[in-house]
């Protein structure tokens, strides 16, 4: 059994940024574990531009962004170990690894979990019908087109209308497929208006709102999908040979659950305070493991934030916080991250809380309250399902450690 100061689990943007920041802060021994054959995470197979604006201050393609972070982390002295999985981790126990070196155990002084998130596949969405080939998530689509150079199909239907859904549209075009339609149960798309306008102009793809995917039919391969209009109940069939499920994210939290970490019911990731500390001493969590899903550069900045807290923990060695005040969201608000308040924990990543809603809301008044006291009240520009709004953090100083949960809710009046 060997030991090292910090183990980072996951070599996506959050994990690599954390490793780089740990080395910059003088942590001598940083080991990054990655189950894939190469570091970089999802950006490795996302060919579009726009990565790195917030963190690296330059626009890069996904593969270039992934390579750049891997190069920076390795050059800084972090060890990147690929094709290596954490296959066991009991609460308070060592990390059990399986990889090319065989099986081994590690007892690090700190762990940064950065295992990311994934799109829920068809099986998790309980879509009925037959089980033909040609059904995939956006992540699988990107690997087929960009990593393996395969053609995904000829006629595709994309399920979802978030940022990544429009990325799927672009990937399908690169792979030689025509998207015959995008489907969302919501009243409108969740991406930026510019994305939707560009997609409509370039690809002429119809967006069917308030429409549910009722079933998938086909023998060897998808032949058609059954769509239901949620307002009228009308059902129609659309011919296609490919179905791409996009968005509907869930954190890759299996390792966090295995370790016995306290989880947040809203985000479905580990519950963390503003320093990104979990319920287990010495264990931090960062990036899209905390919530699905933010952009790669936002995840990287989260990894940087967790690394700063981990480095301070190694230096100070102070007690792990026992008083953790949970933050709850009232419907139609879905979740907030971070989701715990700890006295003296400092500001959250990027100096703001990320707030999500299940409904489209224009200029909503939001209130933060505890035990009948209003800690903060103000208007946000808008709330859009699948996109985070920024909530100020100054109110955390007024939280009573013994006052019970903090609630975030829609305000009334004004």
mmCIF file of N, CA and C in Angstrom, residues 55-161:
data_model
loop_
_atom_site.group_PDB
_atom_site.id
_atom_site.type_symbol
_atom_site.label_atom_id
_atom_site.label_comp_id
_atom_site.label_asym_id
_atom_site.label_seq_id
_atom_site.Cartn_x
_atom_site.Cartn_y
_atom_site.Cartn_z
ATOM 1 N N UNK A 55 -11.456 30.148 -18.652
ATOM 2 C CA UNK A 55 -10.322 29.676 -17.857
ATOM 3 C C UNK A 55 -8.970 29.912 -18.519
ATOM 4 N N UNK A 56 -8.840 29.583 -19.802
ATOM 5 C CA UNK A 56 -7.575 29.755 -20.496
ATOM 6 C C UNK A 56 -7.506 31.061 -21.270
ATOM 7 N N UNK A 57 -8.622 31.784 -21.318
ATOM 8 C CA UNK A 57 -8.699 33.111 -21.941
ATOM 9 C C UNK A 57 -8.392 33.071 -23.432
ATOM 10 N N UNK A 58 -8.759 31.959 -24.075
ATOM 11 C CA UNK A 58 -8.587 31.873 -25.519
ATOM 12 C C UNK A 58 -9.573 30.851 -26.063
ATOM 13 N N UNK A 59 -10.104 31.052 -27.267
ATOM 14 C CA UNK A 59 -11.031 30.074 -27.835
ATOM 15 C C UNK A 59 -10.272 28.907 -28.465
ATOM 16 N N UNK A 60 -10.675 27.706 -28.116
ATOM 17 C CA UNK A 60 -10.025 26.500 -28.629
ATOM 18 C C UNK A 60 -11.084 25.491 -29.046
ATOM 19 N N UNK A 61 -10.712 24.587 -29.919
ATOM 20 C CA UNK A 61 -11.588 23.454 -30.208
ATOM 21 C C UNK A 61 -11.540 22.495 -29.018
ATOM 22 N N UNK A 62 -12.527 21.610 -28.945
ATOM 23 C CA UNK A 62 -12.554 20.665 -27.835
ATOM 24 C C UNK A 62 -11.296 19.830 -27.712
ATOM 25 N N UNK A 63 -10.832 19.165 -28.797
ATOM 26 C CA UNK A 63 -9.612 18.361 -28.692
ATOM 27 C C UNK A 63 -8.380 19.177 -28.320
ATOM 28 N N UNK A 64 -8.275 20.384 -28.868
ATOM 29 C CA UNK A 64 -7.106 21.214 -28.525
ATOM 30 C C UNK A 64 -7.170 21.645 -27.068
ATOM 31 N N UNK A 65 -8.346 21.960 -26.602
ATOM 32 C CA UNK A 65 -8.536 22.327 -25.195
ATOM 33 C C UNK A 65 -8.135 21.164 -24.287
ATOM 34 N N UNK A 66 -8.582 19.957 -24.611
ATOM 35 C CA UNK A 66 -8.252 18.777 -23.807
ATOM 36 C C UNK A 66 -6.744 18.541 -23.799
ATOM 37 N N UNK A 67 -6.112 18.620 -24.971
ATOM 38 C CA UNK A 67 -4.658 18.403 -25.043
ATOM 39 C C UNK A 67 -3.911 19.461 -24.253
ATOM 40 N N UNK A 68 -4.383 20.698 -24.329
ATOM 41 C CA UNK A 68 -3.695 21.785 -23.637
ATOM 42 C C UNK A 68 -3.701 21.561 -22.130
ATOM 43 N N UNK A 69 -4.840 21.187 -21.582
ATOM 44 C CA UNK A 69 -4.902 20.955 -20.137
ATOM 45 C C UNK A 69 -4.037 19.764 -19.729
ATOM 46 N N UNK A 70 -4.063 18.701 -20.532
ATOM 47 C CA UNK A 70 -3.230 17.539 -20.211
ATOM 48 C C UNK A 70 -1.757 17.920 -20.251
ATOM 49 N N UNK A 71 -1.363 18.721 -21.232
ATOM 50 C CA UNK A 71 0.030 19.171 -21.335
ATOM 51 C C UNK A 71 0.419 20.041 -20.146
ATOM 52 N N UNK A 72 -0.456 20.962 -19.770
ATOM 53 C CA UNK A 72 -0.163 21.854 -18.640
ATOM 54 C C UNK A 72 -0.027 21.076 -17.338
ATOM 55 N N UNK A 73 -0.947 20.124 -17.103
ATOM 56 C CA UNK A 73 -0.894 19.345 -15.868
ATOM 57 C C UNK A 73 0.365 18.490 -15.814
ATOM 58 N N UNK A 74 0.709 17.840 -16.925
ATOM 59 C CA UNK A 74 1.912 17.001 -16.953
ATOM 60 C C UNK A 74 3.170 17.853 -16.792
ATOM 61 N N UNK A 75 3.221 18.994 -17.477
ATOM 62 C CA UNK A 75 4.387 19.867 -17.380
ATOM 63 C C UNK A 75 4.556 20.419 -15.966
ATOM 64 N N UNK A 76 3.448 20.590 -15.262
ATOM 65 C CA UNK A 76 3.515 21.096 -13.885
ATOM 66 C C UNK A 76 3.993 20.025 -12.904
ATOM 67 N N UNK A 77 4.023 18.768 -13.343
ATOM 68 C CA UNK A 77 4.530 17.702 -12.473
ATOM 69 C C UNK A 77 3.495 16.738 -11.960
ATOM 70 N N UNK A 78 2.245 16.857 -12.420
ATOM 71 C CA UNK A 78 1.229 15.895 -11.998
ATOM 72 C C UNK A 78 1.403 14.599 -12.788
ATOM 73 N N UNK A 79 1.157 13.481 -12.133
ATOM 74 C CA UNK A 79 1.203 12.184 -12.809
ATOM 75 C C UNK A 79 -0.182 11.852 -13.339
ATOM 76 N N UNK A 80 -0.284 11.601 -14.644
ATOM 77 C CA UNK A 80 -1.554 11.247 -15.264
ATOM 78 C C UNK A 80 -1.545 9.751 -15.555
ATOM 79 N N UNK A 81 -2.420 9.018 -14.907
ATOM 80 C CA UNK A 81 -2.469 7.570 -15.075
ATOM 81 C C UNK A 81 -3.801 7.194 -15.721
ATOM 82 N N UNK A 82 -3.751 6.783 -16.984
ATOM 83 C CA UNK A 82 -4.956 6.452 -17.728
ATOM 84 C C UNK A 82 -5.279 4.960 -17.627
ATOM 85 N N UNK A 83 -6.463 4.606 -18.118
ATOM 86 C CA UNK A 83 -6.962 3.226 -18.082
ATOM 87 C C UNK A 83 -6.921 2.650 -16.666
ATOM 88 N N UNK A 84 -7.156 3.528 -15.705
ATOM 89 C CA UNK A 84 -7.111 3.136 -14.295
ATOM 90 C C UNK A 84 -8.397 3.570 -13.611
ATOM 91 N N UNK A 85 -9.057 2.629 -12.966
ATOM 92 C CA UNK A 85 -10.330 2.899 -12.312
ATOM 93 C C UNK A 85 -10.228 2.690 -10.805
ATOM 94 N N UNK A 86 -10.997 3.476 -10.069
ATOM 95 C CA UNK A 86 -11.198 3.199 -8.652
ATOM 96 C C UNK A 86 -12.323 2.186 -8.571
ATOM 97 N N UNK A 87 -11.982 0.970 -8.205
ATOM 98 C CA UNK A 87 -12.964 -0.121 -8.190
ATOM 99 C C UNK A 87 -13.463 -0.450 -6.790
ATOM 100 N N UNK A 88 -12.925 0.235 -5.793
ATOM 101 C CA UNK A 88 -13.397 0.022 -4.433
ATOM 102 C C UNK A 88 -13.016 1.190 -3.548
ATOM 103 N N UNK A 89 -13.962 1.583 -2.677
ATOM 104 C CA UNK A 89 -13.675 2.692 -1.756
ATOM 105 C C UNK A 89 -14.739 2.694 -0.672
ATOM 106 N N UNK A 90 -14.484 1.985 0.386
ATOM 107 C CA UNK A 90 -15.428 1.960 1.498
ATOM 108 C C UNK A 90 -15.259 3.222 2.323
ATOM 109 N N UNK A 91 -16.302 3.653 3.030
ATOM 110 C CA UNK A 91 -16.206 4.870 3.844
ATOM 111 C C UNK A 91 -15.010 4.825 4.787
ATOM 112 N N UNK A 92 -14.124 5.805 4.646
ATOM 113 C CA UNK A 92 -12.948 5.873 5.502
ATOM 114 C C UNK A 92 -11.826 4.941 5.099
ATOM 115 N N UNK A 93 -12.032 4.133 4.071
ATOM 116 C CA UNK A 93 -11.027 3.167 3.663
ATOM 117 C C UNK A 93 -10.150 3.680 2.536
ATOM 118 N N UNK A 94 -9.176 2.851 2.086
ATOM 119 C CA UNK A 94 -8.288 3.254 1.006
ATOM 120 C C UNK A 94 -8.974 3.193 -0.352
ATOM 121 N N UNK A 95 -8.382 3.867 -1.319
ATOM 122 C CA UNK A 95 -8.819 3.741 -2.701
ATOM 123 C C UNK A 95 -8.258 2.438 -3.270
ATOM 124 N N UNK A 96 -9.108 1.643 -3.867
ATOM 125 C CA UNK A 96 -8.678 0.403 -4.506
ATOM 126 C C UNK A 96 -8.688 0.620 -6.015
ATOM 127 N N UNK A 97 -7.535 0.480 -6.637
ATOM 128 C CA UNK A 97 -7.370 0.785 -8.050
ATOM 129 C C UNK A 97 -7.185 -0.488 -8.869
ATOM 130 N N UNK A 98 -7.682 -0.440 -10.102
ATOM 131 C CA UNK A 98 -7.442 -1.495 -11.076
ATOM 132 C C UNK A 98 -7.031 -0.842 -12.381
ATOM 133 N N UNK A 99 -5.885 -1.267 -12.924
ATOM 134 C CA UNK A 99 -5.384 -0.684 -14.160
ATOM 135 C C UNK A 99 -4.276 -1.514 -14.745
ATOM 136 N N UNK A 100 -3.529 -0.954 -15.691
ATOM 137 C CA UNK A 100 -2.433 -1.696 -16.319
ATOM 138 C C UNK A 100 -1.386 -2.197 -15.335
ATOM 139 N N UNK A 101 -1.248 -1.542 -14.194
ATOM 140 C CA UNK A 101 -0.284 -1.976 -13.185
ATOM 141 C C UNK A 101 -0.832 -3.094 -12.309
ATOM 142 N N UNK A 102 -2.056 -3.485 -12.576
ATOM 143 C CA UNK A 102 -2.700 -4.479 -11.732
ATOM 144 C C UNK A 102 -3.568 -3.820 -10.681
ATOM 145 N N UNK A 103 -3.723 -4.468 -9.562
ATOM 146 C CA UNK A 103 -4.533 -3.926 -8.475
ATOM 147 C C UNK A 103 -3.620 -3.378 -7.384
ATOM 148 N N UNK A 104 -4.025 -2.233 -6.836
ATOM 149 C CA UNK A 104 -3.254 -1.621 -5.755
ATOM 150 C C UNK A 104 -4.178 -0.770 -4.897
ATOM 151 N N UNK A 105 -3.646 -0.333 -3.781
ATOM 152 C CA UNK A 105 -4.397 0.516 -2.867
ATOM 153 C C UNK A 105 -3.619 1.783 -2.583
ATOM 154 N N UNK A 106 -4.348 2.872 -2.407
ATOM 155 C CA UNK A 106 -3.761 4.159 -2.070
ATOM 156 C C UNK A 106 -4.468 4.729 -0.855
ATOM 157 N N UNK A 107 -3.706 5.395 -0.010
ATOM 158 C CA UNK A 107 -4.277 6.112 1.135
ATOM 159 C C UNK A 107 -3.821 7.563 1.070
ATOM 160 N N UNK A 108 -4.447 8.354 0.212
ATOM 161 C CA UNK A 108 -4.032 9.751 0.058
ATOM 162 C C UNK A 108 -4.476 10.608 1.229
ATOM 163 N N UNK A 109 -3.792 11.738 1.379
ATOM 164 C CA UNK A 109 -4.187 12.688 2.418
ATOM 165 C C UNK A 109 -5.416 13.481 1.997
ATOM 166 N N UNK A 110 -5.665 13.569 0.718
ATOM 167 C CA UNK A 110 -6.846 14.278 0.201
ATOM 168 C C UNK A 110 -7.221 13.683 -1.144
ATOM 169 N N UNK A 111 -8.505 13.786 -1.471
ATOM 170 C CA UNK A 111 -9.028 13.302 -2.739
ATOM 171 C C UNK A 111 -9.890 14.400 -3.349
ATOM 172 N N UNK A 112 -9.720 14.638 -4.650
ATOM 173 C CA UNK A 112 -10.608 15.528 -5.394
ATOM 174 C C UNK A 112 -11.370 14.666 -6.396
ATOM 175 N N UNK A 113 -12.664 14.543 -6.195
ATOM 176 C CA UNK A 113 -13.505 13.789 -7.119
ATOM 177 C C UNK A 113 -13.938 14.697 -8.251
ATOM 178 N N UNK A 114 -13.637 14.281 -9.478
ATOM 179 C CA UNK A 114 -13.998 15.068 -10.661
ATOM 180 C C UNK A 114 -14.448 14.106 -11.757
ATOM 181 N N UNK A 115 -15.420 13.287 -11.441
ATOM 182 C CA UNK A 115 -15.837 12.213 -12.339
ATOM 183 C C UNK A 115 -16.887 12.651 -13.358
ATOM 184 N N UNK A 116 -17.332 13.903 -13.310
ATOM 185 C CA UNK A 116 -18.187 14.444 -14.348
ATOM 186 C C UNK A 116 -19.622 13.949 -14.305
ATOM 187 N N UNK A 117 -20.299 14.047 -15.442
ATOM 188 C CA UNK A 117 -21.695 13.647 -15.537
ATOM 189 C C UNK A 117 -21.936 12.979 -16.877
ATOM 190 N N UNK A 118 -23.103 12.450 -17.060
ATOM 191 C CA UNK A 118 -23.447 11.788 -18.316
ATOM 192 C C UNK A 118 -24.907 12.065 -18.655
ATOM 193 N N UNK A 119 -25.229 11.897 -19.922
ATOM 194 C CA UNK A 119 -26.619 12.004 -20.353
ATOM 195 C C UNK A 119 -27.349 10.702 -20.054
ATOM 196 N N UNK A 120 -28.572 10.811 -19.611
ATOM 197 C CA UNK A 120 -29.349 9.607 -19.336
ATOM 198 C C UNK A 120 -29.711 8.927 -20.652
ATOM 199 N N UNK A 121 -29.413 7.637 -20.771
ATOM 200 C CA UNK A 121 -29.717 6.938 -22.015
ATOM 201 C C UNK A 121 -31.197 6.594 -22.115
ATOM 202 N N UNK A 122 -31.552 5.947 -23.210
ATOM 203 C CA UNK A 122 -32.948 5.586 -23.437
ATOM 204 C C UNK A 122 -33.502 4.745 -22.297
ATOM 205 N N UNK A 123 -32.736 3.772 -21.815
ATOM 206 C CA UNK A 123 -33.234 2.871 -20.773
ATOM 207 C C UNK A 123 -33.641 3.622 -19.521
ATOM 208 N N UNK A 124 -32.874 4.681 -19.174
ATOM 209 C CA UNK A 124 -33.187 5.460 -17.983
ATOM 210 C C UNK A 124 -34.386 6.378 -18.199
ATOM 211 N N UNK A 125 -34.709 6.676 -19.439
ATOM 212 C CA UNK A 125 -35.840 7.557 -19.749
ATOM 213 C C UNK A 125 -37.134 6.777 -19.998
ATOM 214 N N UNK A 126 -37.019 5.449 -19.985
ATOM 215 C CA UNK A 126 -38.190 4.560 -20.078
ATOM 216 C C UNK A 126 -38.994 4.808 -21.351
ATOM 217 N N UNK A 127 -38.292 4.917 -22.474
ATOM 218 C CA UNK A 127 -38.964 5.096 -23.759
ATOM 219 C C UNK A 127 -39.314 3.718 -24.318
ATOM 220 N N UNK A 128 -40.586 3.427 -24.559
ATOM 221 C CA UNK A 128 -40.975 2.093 -25.030
ATOM 222 C C UNK A 128 -40.688 1.893 -26.511
ATOM 223 N N UNK A 129 -41.028 0.684 -26.993
ATOM 224 C CA UNK A 129 -40.837 0.338 -28.394
ATOM 225 C C UNK A 129 -39.877 -0.813 -28.545
ATOM 226 N N UNK A 130 -39.373 -0.999 -29.758
ATOM 227 C CA UNK A 130 -38.420 -2.073 -30.020
ATOM 228 C C UNK A 130 -37.010 -1.617 -29.654
ATOM 229 N N UNK A 131 -36.035 -2.511 -29.812
ATOM 230 C CA UNK A 131 -34.664 -2.222 -29.401
ATOM 231 C C UNK A 131 -33.703 -2.328 -30.583
ATOM 232 N N UNK A 132 -33.882 -1.497 -31.598
ATOM 233 C CA UNK A 132 -33.006 -1.567 -32.774
ATOM 234 C C UNK A 132 -31.700 -0.806 -32.564
ATOM 235 N N UNK A 133 -30.771 -0.963 -33.487
ATOM 236 C CA UNK A 133 -29.566 -0.151 -33.494
ATOM 237 C C UNK A 133 -29.911 1.262 -33.951
ATOM 238 N N UNK A 134 -28.984 2.202 -33.645
ATOM 239 C CA UNK A 134 -29.183 3.572 -34.078
ATOM 240 C C UNK A 134 -29.681 4.498 -32.990
ATOM 241 N N UNK A 135 -29.726 4.013 -31.735
ATOM 242 C CA UNK A 135 -30.158 4.841 -30.608
ATOM 243 C C UNK A 135 -28.933 5.123 -29.743
ATOM 244 N N UNK A 136 -28.683 6.394 -29.459
ATOM 245 C CA UNK A 136 -27.453 6.756 -28.751
ATOM 246 C C UNK A 136 -27.610 8.090 -28.029
ATOM 247 N N UNK A 137 -26.641 8.407 -27.171
ATOM 248 C CA UNK A 137 -26.555 9.723 -26.537
ATOM 249 C C UNK A 137 -25.621 10.607 -27.357
ATOM 250 N N UNK A 138 -25.592 11.895 -27.024
ATOM 251 C CA UNK A 138 -24.696 12.816 -27.722
ATOM 252 C C UNK A 138 -23.247 12.401 -27.559
ATOM 253 N N UNK A 139 -22.871 11.952 -26.352
ATOM 254 C CA UNK A 139 -21.500 11.527 -26.115
ATOM 255 C C UNK A 139 -21.095 10.376 -27.015
ATOM 256 N N UNK A 140 -21.977 9.395 -27.153
ATOM 257 C CA UNK A 140 -21.688 8.267 -28.042
ATOM 258 C C UNK A 140 -21.595 8.732 -29.487
ATOM 259 N N UNK A 141 -22.500 9.630 -29.882
ATOM 260 C CA UNK A 141 -22.478 10.176 -31.238
ATOM 261 C C UNK A 141 -21.146 10.850 -31.535
ATOM 262 N N UNK A 142 -20.660 11.681 -30.618
ATOM 263 C CA UNK A 142 -19.402 12.391 -30.836
ATOM 264 C C UNK A 142 -18.234 11.419 -30.961
ATOM 265 N N UNK A 143 -18.233 10.358 -30.168
ATOM 266 C CA UNK A 143 -17.161 9.381 -30.283
ATOM 267 C C UNK A 143 -17.210 8.654 -31.626
ATOM 268 N N UNK A 144 -18.409 8.316 -32.076
ATOM 269 C CA UNK A 144 -18.548 7.632 -33.360
ATOM 270 C C UNK A 144 -18.019 8.494 -34.508
ATOM 271 N N UNK A 145 -18.399 9.768 -34.491
ATOM 272 C CA UNK A 145 -18.061 10.652 -35.609
ATOM 273 C C UNK A 145 -16.623 11.137 -35.536
ATOM 274 N N UNK A 146 -16.215 11.647 -34.358
ATOM 275 C CA UNK A 146 -14.930 12.328 -34.264
ATOM 276 C C UNK A 146 -13.765 11.420 -33.894
ATOM 277 N N UNK A 147 -14.001 10.386 -33.105
ATOM 278 C CA UNK A 147 -12.912 9.497 -32.711
ATOM 279 C C UNK A 147 -12.777 8.296 -33.640
ATOM 280 N N UNK A 148 -13.917 7.794 -34.143
ATOM 281 C CA UNK A 148 -13.871 6.585 -34.968
ATOM 282 C C UNK A 148 -14.137 6.847 -36.441
ATOM 283 N N UNK A 149 -14.555 8.062 -36.785
ATOM 284 C CA UNK A 149 -14.775 8.405 -38.179
ATOM 285 C C UNK A 149 -15.907 7.655 -38.842
ATOM 286 N N UNK A 150 -16.921 7.263 -38.064
ATOM 287 C CA UNK A 150 -18.039 6.491 -38.588
ATOM 288 C C UNK A 150 -19.218 7.397 -38.944
ATOM 289 N N UNK A 151 -20.065 6.940 -39.828
ATOM 290 C CA UNK A 151 -21.287 7.650 -40.184
ATOM 291 C C UNK A 151 -22.412 7.198 -39.259
ATOM 292 N N UNK A 152 -23.046 8.106 -38.522
ATOM 293 C CA UNK A 152 -24.051 7.700 -37.540
ATOM 294 C C UNK A 152 -25.354 7.210 -38.154
ATOM 295 N N UNK A 153 -25.667 7.635 -39.360
ATOM 296 C CA UNK A 153 -26.928 7.291 -40.003
ATOM 297 C C UNK A 153 -27.234 8.302 -41.092
ATOM 298 N N UNK A 154 -28.452 8.260 -41.596
ATOM 299 C CA UNK A 154 -28.837 9.174 -42.669
ATOM 300 C C UNK A 154 -29.862 10.215 -42.221
ATOM 301 N N UNK A 155 -30.858 9.785 -41.423
ATOM 302 C CA UNK A 155 -31.927 10.668 -40.962
ATOM 303 C C UNK A 155 -32.052 10.523 -39.449
ATOM 304 N N UNK A 156 -31.872 11.642 -38.737
ATOM 305 C CA UNK A 156 -31.823 11.587 -37.280
ATOM 306 C C UNK A 156 -32.886 12.455 -36.634
ATOM 307 N N UNK A 157 -33.334 12.031 -35.466
ATOM 308 C CA UNK A 157 -34.170 12.838 -34.583
ATOM 309 C C UNK A 157 -33.377 13.073 -33.306
ATOM 310 N N UNK A 158 -33.277 14.333 -32.891
ATOM 311 C CA UNK A 158 -32.571 14.694 -31.660
ATOM 312 C C UNK A 158 -33.602 14.963 -30.572
ATOM 313 N N UNK A 159 -33.449 14.307 -29.446
ATOM 314 C CA UNK A 159 -34.349 14.477 -28.309
ATOM 315 C C UNK A 159 -33.700 15.449 -27.332
ATOM 316 N N UNK A 160 -34.300 16.616 -27.169
ATOM 317 C CA UNK A 160 -33.748 17.649 -26.310
ATOM 318 C C UNK A 160 -33.509 18.925 -27.087
ATOM 319 N N UNK A 161 -33.432 20.052 -26.377
ATOM 320 C CA UNK A 161 -33.215 21.346 -27.039
ATOM 321 C C UNK A 161 -32.361 22.258 -26.164
#
